Short mmCIF file of C-alpha atoms in Angstrom, two decimals:
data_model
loop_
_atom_site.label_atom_id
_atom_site.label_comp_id
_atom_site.label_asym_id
_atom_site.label_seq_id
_atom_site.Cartn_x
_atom_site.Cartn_y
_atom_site.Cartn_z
CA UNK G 1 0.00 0.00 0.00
CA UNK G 2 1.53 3.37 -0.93
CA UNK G 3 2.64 5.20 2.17
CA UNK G 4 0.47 8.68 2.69
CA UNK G 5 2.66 11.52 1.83
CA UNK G 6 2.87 13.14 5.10
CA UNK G 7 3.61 10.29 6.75
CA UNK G 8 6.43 9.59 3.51
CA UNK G 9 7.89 13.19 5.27
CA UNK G 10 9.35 11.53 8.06
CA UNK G 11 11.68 9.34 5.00
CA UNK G 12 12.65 5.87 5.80
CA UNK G 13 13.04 4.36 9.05
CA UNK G 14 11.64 3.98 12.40
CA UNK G 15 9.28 6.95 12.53
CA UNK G 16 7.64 6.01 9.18
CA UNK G 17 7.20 2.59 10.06
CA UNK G 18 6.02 3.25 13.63
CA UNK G 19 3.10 5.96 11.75
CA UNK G 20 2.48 3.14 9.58
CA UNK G 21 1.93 0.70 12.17
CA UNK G 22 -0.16 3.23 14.33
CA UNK G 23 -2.86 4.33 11.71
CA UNK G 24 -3.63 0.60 11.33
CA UNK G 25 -3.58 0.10 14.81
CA UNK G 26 -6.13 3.16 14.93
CA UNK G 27 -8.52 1.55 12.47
CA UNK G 28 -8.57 -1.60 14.60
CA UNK G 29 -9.00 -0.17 17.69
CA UNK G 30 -12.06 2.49 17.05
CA UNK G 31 -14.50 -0.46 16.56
CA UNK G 32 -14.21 -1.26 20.30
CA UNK G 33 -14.68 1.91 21.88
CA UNK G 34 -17.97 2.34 19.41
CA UNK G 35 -21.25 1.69 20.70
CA UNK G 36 -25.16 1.90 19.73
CA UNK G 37 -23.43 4.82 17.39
CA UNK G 38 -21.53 6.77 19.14
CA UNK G 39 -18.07 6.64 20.75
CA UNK G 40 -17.36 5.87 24.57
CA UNK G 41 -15.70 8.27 26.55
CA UNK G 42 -12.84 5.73 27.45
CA UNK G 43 -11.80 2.32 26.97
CA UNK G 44 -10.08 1.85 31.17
CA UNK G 45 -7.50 -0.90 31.67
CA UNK G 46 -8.47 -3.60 34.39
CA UNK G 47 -5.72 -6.39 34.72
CA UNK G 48 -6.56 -9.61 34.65
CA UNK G 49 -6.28 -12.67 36.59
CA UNK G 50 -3.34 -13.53 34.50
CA UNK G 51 -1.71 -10.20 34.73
CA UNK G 52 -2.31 -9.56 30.81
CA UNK G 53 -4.62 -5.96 30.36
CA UNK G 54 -7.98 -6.10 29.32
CA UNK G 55 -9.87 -2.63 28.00
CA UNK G 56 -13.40 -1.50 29.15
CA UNK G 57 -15.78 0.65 27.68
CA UNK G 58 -16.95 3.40 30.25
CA UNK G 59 -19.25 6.24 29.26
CA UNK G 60 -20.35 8.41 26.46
CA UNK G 61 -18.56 11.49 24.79
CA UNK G 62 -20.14 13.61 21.81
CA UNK G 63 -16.64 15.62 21.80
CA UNK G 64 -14.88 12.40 21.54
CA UNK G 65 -17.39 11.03 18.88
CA UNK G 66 -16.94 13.87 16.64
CA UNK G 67 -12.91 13.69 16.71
CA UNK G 68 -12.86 10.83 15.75
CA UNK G 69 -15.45 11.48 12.94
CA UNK G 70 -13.03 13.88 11.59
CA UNK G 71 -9.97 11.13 11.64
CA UNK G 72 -11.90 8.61 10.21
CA UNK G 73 -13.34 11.00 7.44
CA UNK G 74 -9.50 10.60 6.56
CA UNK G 75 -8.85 7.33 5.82
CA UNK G 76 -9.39 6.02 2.63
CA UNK G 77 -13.40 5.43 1.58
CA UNK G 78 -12.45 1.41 1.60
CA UNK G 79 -11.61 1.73 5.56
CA UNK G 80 -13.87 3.56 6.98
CA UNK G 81 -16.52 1.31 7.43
CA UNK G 82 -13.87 -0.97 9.11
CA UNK G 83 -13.32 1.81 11.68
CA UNK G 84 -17.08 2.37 12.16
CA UNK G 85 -17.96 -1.37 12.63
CA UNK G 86 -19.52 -1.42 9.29
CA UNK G 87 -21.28 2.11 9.85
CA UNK G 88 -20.93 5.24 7.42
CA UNK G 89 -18.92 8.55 8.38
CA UNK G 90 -21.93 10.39 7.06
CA UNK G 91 -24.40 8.85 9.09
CA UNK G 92 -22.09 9.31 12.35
CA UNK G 93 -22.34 12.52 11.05
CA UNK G 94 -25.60 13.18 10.85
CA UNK G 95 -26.37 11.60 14.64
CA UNK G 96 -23.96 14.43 15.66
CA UNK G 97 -26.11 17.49 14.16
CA UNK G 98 -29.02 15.85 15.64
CA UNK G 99 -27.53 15.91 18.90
CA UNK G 100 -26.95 20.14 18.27
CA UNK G 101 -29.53 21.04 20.39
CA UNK G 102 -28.76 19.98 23.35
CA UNK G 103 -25.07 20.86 22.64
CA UNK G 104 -23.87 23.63 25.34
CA UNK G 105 -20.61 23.99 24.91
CA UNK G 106 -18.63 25.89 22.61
CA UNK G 107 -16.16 23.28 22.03
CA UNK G 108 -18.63 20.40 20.98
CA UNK G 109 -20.93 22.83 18.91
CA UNK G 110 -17.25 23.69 16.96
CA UNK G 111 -16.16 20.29 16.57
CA UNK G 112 -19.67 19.08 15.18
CA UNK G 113 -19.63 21.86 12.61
CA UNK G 114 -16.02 20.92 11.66
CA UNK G 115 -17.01 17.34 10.99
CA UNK G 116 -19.78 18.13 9.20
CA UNK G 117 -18.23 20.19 7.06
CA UNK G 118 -15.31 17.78 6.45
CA UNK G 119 -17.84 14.72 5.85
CA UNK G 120 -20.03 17.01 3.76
CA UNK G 121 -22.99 16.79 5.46
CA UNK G 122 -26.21 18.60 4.54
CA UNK G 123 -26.66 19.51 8.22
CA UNK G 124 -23.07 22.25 7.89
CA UNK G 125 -25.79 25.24 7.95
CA UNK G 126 -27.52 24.06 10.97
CA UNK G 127 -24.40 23.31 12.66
CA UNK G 128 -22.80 27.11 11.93
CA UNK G 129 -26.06 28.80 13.12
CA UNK G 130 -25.56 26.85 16.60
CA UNK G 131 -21.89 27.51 16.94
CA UNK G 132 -22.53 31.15 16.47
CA UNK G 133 -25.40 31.08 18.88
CA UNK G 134 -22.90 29.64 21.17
CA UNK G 135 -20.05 31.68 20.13
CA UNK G 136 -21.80 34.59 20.97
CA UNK G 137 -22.88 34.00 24.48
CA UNK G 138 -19.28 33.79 25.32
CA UNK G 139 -18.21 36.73 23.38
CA UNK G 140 -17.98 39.21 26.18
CA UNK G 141 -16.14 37.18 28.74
CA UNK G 142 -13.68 34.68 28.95
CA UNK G 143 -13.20 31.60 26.90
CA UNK G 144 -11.27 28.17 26.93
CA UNK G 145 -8.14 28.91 24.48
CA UNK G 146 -8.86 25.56 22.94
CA UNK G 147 -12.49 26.00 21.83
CA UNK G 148 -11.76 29.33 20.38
CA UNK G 149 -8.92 27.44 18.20
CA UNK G 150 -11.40 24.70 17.43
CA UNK G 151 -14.29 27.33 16.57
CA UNK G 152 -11.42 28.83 13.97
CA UNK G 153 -10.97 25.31 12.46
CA UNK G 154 -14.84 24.68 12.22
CA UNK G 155 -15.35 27.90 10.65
CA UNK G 156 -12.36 27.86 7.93
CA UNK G 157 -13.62 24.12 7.07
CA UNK G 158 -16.97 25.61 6.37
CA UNK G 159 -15.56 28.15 4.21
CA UNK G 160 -13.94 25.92 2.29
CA UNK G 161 -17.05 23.71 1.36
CA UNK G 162 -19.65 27.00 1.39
CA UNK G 163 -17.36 29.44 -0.15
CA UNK G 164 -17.80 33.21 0.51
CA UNK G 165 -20.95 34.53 2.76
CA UNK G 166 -20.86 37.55 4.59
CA UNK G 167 -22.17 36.11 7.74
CA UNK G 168 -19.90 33.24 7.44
CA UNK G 169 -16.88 35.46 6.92
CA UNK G 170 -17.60 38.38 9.44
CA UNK G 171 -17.84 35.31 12.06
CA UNK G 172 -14.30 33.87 11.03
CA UNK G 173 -12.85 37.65 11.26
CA UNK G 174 -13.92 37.32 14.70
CA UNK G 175 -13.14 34.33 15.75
CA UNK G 176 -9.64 34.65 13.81
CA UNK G 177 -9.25 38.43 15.83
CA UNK G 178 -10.06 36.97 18.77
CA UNK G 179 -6.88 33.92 18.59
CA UNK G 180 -4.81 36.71 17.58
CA UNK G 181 -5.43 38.76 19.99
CA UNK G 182 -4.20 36.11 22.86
CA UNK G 183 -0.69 36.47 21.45
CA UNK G 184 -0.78 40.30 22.03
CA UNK G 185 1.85 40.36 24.93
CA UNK G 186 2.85 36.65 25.08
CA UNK G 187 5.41 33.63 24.03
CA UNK G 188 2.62 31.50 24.17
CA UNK G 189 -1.26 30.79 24.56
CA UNK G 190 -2.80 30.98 28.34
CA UNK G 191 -5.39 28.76 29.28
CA UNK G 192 -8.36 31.38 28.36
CA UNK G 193 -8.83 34.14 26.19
CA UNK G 194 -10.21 37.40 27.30
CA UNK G 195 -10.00 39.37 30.44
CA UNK G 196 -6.51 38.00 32.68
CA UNK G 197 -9.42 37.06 35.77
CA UNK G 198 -12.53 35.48 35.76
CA UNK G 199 -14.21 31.99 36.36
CA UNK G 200 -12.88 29.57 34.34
CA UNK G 201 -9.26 29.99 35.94
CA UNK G 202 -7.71 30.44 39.22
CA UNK G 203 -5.24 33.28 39.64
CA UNK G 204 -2.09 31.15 40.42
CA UNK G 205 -2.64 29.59 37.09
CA UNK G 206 -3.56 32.34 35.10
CA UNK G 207 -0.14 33.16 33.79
CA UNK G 208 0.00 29.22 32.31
CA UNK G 209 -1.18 27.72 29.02
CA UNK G 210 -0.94 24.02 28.55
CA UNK G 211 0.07 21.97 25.48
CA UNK G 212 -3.26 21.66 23.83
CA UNK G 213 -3.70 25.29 24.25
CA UNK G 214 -0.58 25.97 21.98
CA UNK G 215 -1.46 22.92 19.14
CA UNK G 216 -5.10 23.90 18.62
CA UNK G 217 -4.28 27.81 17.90
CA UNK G 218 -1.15 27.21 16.05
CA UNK G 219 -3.56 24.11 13.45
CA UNK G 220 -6.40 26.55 12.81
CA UNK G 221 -4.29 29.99 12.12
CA UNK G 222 -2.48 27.22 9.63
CA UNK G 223 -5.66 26.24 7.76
CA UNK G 224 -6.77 29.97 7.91
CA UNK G 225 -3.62 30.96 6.09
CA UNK G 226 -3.69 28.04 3.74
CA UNK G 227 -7.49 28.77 3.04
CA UNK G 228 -7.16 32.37 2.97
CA UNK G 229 -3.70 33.76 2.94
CA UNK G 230 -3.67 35.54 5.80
CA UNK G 231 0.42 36.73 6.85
CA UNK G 232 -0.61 37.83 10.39
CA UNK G 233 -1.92 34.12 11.16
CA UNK G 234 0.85 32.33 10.04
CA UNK G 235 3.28 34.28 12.20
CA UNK G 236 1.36 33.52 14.89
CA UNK G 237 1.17 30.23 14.01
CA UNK G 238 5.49 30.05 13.32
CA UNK G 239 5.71 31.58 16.95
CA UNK G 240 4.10 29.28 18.69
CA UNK G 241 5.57 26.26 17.13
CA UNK G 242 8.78 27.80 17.11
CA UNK G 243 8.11 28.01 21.38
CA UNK G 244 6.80 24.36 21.65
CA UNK G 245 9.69 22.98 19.53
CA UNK G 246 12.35 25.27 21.76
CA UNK G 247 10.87 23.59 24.56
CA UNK G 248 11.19 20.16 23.58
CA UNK G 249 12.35 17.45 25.99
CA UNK G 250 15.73 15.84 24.59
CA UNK G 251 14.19 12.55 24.57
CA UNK G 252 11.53 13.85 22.44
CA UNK G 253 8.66 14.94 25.06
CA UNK G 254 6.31 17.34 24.41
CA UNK G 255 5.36 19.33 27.93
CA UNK G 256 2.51 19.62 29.36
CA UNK G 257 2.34 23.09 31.26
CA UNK G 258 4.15 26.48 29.75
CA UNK G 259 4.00 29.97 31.25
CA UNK G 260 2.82 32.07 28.05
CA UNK G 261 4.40 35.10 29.27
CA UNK G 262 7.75 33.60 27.98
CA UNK G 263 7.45 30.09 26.67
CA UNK G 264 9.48 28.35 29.91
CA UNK G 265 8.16 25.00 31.23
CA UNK G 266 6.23 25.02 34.14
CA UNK G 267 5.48 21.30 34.73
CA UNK G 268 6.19 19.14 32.33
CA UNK G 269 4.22 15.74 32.97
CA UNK G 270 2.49 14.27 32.45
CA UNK G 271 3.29 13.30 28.47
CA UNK G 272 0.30 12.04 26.24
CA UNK G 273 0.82 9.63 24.10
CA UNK G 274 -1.92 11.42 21.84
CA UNK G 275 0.61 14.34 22.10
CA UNK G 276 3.47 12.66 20.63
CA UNK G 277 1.82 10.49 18.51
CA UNK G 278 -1.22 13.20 16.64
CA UNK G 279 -1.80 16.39 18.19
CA UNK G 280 1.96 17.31 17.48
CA UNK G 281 2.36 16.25 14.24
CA UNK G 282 -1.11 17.13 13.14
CA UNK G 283 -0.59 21.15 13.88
CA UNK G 284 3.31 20.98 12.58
CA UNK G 285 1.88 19.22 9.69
CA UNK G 286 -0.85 21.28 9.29
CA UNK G 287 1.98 24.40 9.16
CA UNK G 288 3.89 22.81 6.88
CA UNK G 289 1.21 22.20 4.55
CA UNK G 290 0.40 25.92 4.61
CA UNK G 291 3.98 27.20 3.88
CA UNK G 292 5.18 27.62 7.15
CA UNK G 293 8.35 25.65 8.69
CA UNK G 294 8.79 22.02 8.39
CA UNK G 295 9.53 20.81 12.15
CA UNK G 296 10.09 17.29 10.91
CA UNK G 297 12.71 16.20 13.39
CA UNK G 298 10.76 17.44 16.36
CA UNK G 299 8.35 15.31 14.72
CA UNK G 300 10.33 12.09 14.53
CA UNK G 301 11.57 12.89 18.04
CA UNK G 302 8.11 12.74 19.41
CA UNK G 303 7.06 9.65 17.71
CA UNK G 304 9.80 7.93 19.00
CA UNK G 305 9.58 8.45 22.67
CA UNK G 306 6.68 5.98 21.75
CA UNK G 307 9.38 3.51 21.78
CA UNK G 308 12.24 4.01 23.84
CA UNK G 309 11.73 6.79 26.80
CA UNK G 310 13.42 7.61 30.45
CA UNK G 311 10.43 7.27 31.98
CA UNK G 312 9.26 3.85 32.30
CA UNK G 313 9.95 0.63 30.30
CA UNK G 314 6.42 -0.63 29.99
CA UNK G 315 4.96 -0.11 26.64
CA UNK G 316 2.69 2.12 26.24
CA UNK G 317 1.33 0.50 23.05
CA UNK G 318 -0.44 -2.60 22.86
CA UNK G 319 -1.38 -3.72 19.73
CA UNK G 320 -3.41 -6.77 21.34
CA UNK G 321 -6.14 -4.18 22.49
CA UNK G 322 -5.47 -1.72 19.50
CA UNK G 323 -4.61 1.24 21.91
CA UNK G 324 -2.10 3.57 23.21
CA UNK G 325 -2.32 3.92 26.95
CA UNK G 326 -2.60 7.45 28.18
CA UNK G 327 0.38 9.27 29.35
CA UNK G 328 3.19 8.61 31.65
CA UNK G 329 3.06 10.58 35.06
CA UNK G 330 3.30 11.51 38.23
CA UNK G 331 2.07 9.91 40.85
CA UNK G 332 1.34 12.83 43.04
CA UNK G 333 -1.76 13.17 44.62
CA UNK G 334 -4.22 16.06 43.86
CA UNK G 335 -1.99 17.21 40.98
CA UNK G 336 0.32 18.79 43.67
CA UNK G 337 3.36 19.24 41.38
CA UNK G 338 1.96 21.24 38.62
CA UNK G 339 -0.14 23.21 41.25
CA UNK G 340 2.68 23.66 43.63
CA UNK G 341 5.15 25.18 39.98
CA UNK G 342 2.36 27.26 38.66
CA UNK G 343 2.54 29.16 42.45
CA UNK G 344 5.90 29.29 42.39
CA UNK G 345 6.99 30.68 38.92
CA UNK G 346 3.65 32.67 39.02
CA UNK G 347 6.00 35.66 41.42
CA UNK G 348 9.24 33.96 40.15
CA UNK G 349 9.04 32.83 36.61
CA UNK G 350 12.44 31.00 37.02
CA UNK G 351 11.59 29.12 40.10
CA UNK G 352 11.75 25.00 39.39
CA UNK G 353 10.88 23.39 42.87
CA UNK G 354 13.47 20.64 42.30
CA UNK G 355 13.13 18.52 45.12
CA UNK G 356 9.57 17.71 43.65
CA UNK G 357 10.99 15.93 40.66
CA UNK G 358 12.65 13.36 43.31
CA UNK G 359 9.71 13.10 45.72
CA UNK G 360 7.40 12.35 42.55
CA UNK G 361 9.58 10.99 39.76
CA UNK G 362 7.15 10.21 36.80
CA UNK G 363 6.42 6.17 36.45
CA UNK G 364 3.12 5.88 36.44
CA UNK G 365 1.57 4.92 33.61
CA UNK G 366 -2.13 5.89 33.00
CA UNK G 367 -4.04 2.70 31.46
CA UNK G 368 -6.82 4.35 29.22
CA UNK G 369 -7.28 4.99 25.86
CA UNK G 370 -9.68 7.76 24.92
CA UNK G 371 -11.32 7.60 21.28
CA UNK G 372 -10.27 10.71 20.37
CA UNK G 373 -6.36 9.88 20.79
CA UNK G 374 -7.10 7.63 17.76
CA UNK G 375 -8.94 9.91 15.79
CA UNK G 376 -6.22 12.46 16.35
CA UNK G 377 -3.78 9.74 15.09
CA UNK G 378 -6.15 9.24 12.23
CA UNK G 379 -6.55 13.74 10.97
CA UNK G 380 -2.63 13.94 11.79
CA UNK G 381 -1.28 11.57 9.06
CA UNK G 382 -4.11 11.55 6.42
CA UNK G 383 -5.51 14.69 6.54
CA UNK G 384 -5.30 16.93 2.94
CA UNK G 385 -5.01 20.53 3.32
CA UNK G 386 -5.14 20.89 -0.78
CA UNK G 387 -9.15 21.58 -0.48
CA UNK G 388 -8.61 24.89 1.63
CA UNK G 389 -6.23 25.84 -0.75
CA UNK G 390 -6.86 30.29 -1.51
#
């Protein structure tokens, strides 16, 4: 089977074949974590009597369920069903946009509308009038960094299947104005956009912006330069990889906690596997595609922590199951480390807390699998950018 051409990027070798190995691994292990048409919100390990892992289904997640819509709108039309256990992408789809009305969050509403745009569903127009509805009754106050970058996202994907619409563009303006405007006096992304205090953050931490706030801005000012040529959103884009690849762990680790004011590590653990694996690759990528830098041996490094890491030796894939397990961590109760370094470099931005990295050295490996870590996986590697093309 020809090997997709971002994944070719990498060239021969380890990281290729690892990718390789992974996407199929993805399309094997979605069917289990699918259920009455929707995706759980985990699959949990539980040993068993043997001491082999077993994976159980717990929950329900429409966020989770529409990631992976979007990574399995990716594969090749001959897979998908395979993924889907024998369902259609458009009819997960199309149980999403039904589920719009009792969507509440901003997030959700965005990453419906960007799967129905990608899967080129006749609900797209029902899904944009919610996401504004929602957009705008957090307008005037704060809002989660990541659900702003996926609102971005949704909205460029629309473009790019509606064309040009005055409504539709006046709403990207602002939702593009507003990402931009949470790089105004910082490295990186905080946690929220908008005023520096309010609810959704506490004050110690309001100075810190985590990894997924920094790969979800830096993917959708890609796509809205590659859809629309816009200069001042692929700077933004450049800086922010440019911080995330300074910070890079020299086995390959991508942190988890950054102060934005100047792109220094806070805490860096846990690392996700969907971090080094997708949500990594699939913003770099993403910049790339749209002219921006090619981070390719950041890339590679990531991947490969997959592998070989300092951490722990216990695999964190198992190809039995057809997951990755979560992350590797801490095992520190009540989050202390990361709550105990964002209080600390909050007054002193240099301030590490060293004795913490003895006390709670991080070996713990966290045995779940969340669908959307494979659907991730899935958008990262066989994604096409050539559609938003200005």
């Amino acid at each position: 089977m020809t090997q997709h051409r971002r994944i070719a990027m990498l060239g021969p070798g380890a990281p290729a074949d690892l990718v390789s190995d992974m996407v199929d691994l993805a399309v094997r292990g979605l069917p289990p974590g699918y259920v009455d048409g929707e995706f759980v919100f985990t699959r949990r390990g539980v040993r068993r009597p043997d001491g082999s892992w077993d994976a159980v289904p717990e929950g329900r997640s429409v966020r989770y369920t529409a990631i992976a819509a979007l990574g399995v709108a990716a594969l090749p039309e001959e897979r998908r069903r395979a993924a889907l256990a024998g369902d259609t992408v458009l009819d997960l789809a199309g149980r999403l946009v039904e589920r719009l009305p009792a969507v509440e969050g901003l997030g959700d509403a965005a990453l419906i509308c960007w799967a129905a745009a990608e899967t080129g569903h006749p609900g797209l127009g029902v899904a944009l009038r919610r996401l504004a509805e929602l957009d705008a009754s957090s307008s005037q106050g704060q809002v989660f960094t990541v659900e702003a970058a996926w609102a971005l996202a949704a909205l460029v994907a629309a473009r790019s299947v509606l064309g040009a619409d005055p409504g539709l563009d006046g709403q990207l303006e602002r939702s593009r104005d507003r990402l931009l405007a949470g790089l105004a006096s910082d490295r990186l992304y905080r946690h929220v956009l908008g005023p520096s205090s309010g609810p959704l953050v506490p004050w110690y931490r309001a100075h810190v912006g985590c990894f997924a706030d920094q790969v979800y801005p830096l993917q959708a000012l890609a796509r809205l330069h590659a859809a629309l040529g816009d200069p001042a959103a692929l700077a933004a884009a450049e800086q922010v990889a440019e911080g995330i690849c300074e910070a890079q762990g020299e086995q390959g680790q991508w942190w988890w906690h950054y102060d934005a004011r100047s792109g220094a590590v806070v805490e860096g653990y846990p690392v996700y596997s969907v971090h080094q694996l997708a949500m990594a690759p699939m913003a770099l990528l993403d910049l790339a595609d749209a002219g921006g830098a090619a981070h390719l041996r950041e890339i590679a490094a990531g991947v490969l922590w997959m592998t070989e890491r300092p951490e722990t030796d216990e695999p964190l894939i198992d190809t039995g199951l057809g997951l990755t397990w979560r992350k590797a961590a801490r095992d520190d109760p009540g989050k202390l480390v990361r709550g105990l370094r964002a209080v600390a470099t909050r007054a002193h931005p240099a301030a590490r807390l060293a004795t913490l990295d003895r006390l709670y050295p991080p070996v713990a490996i966290d045995r779940e699998c969340r669908p959307y870590e494979l659907g991730w996986l899935l958008y990262a590697w066989l994604s096409d950018l050539s559609a938003y093309g200005s």
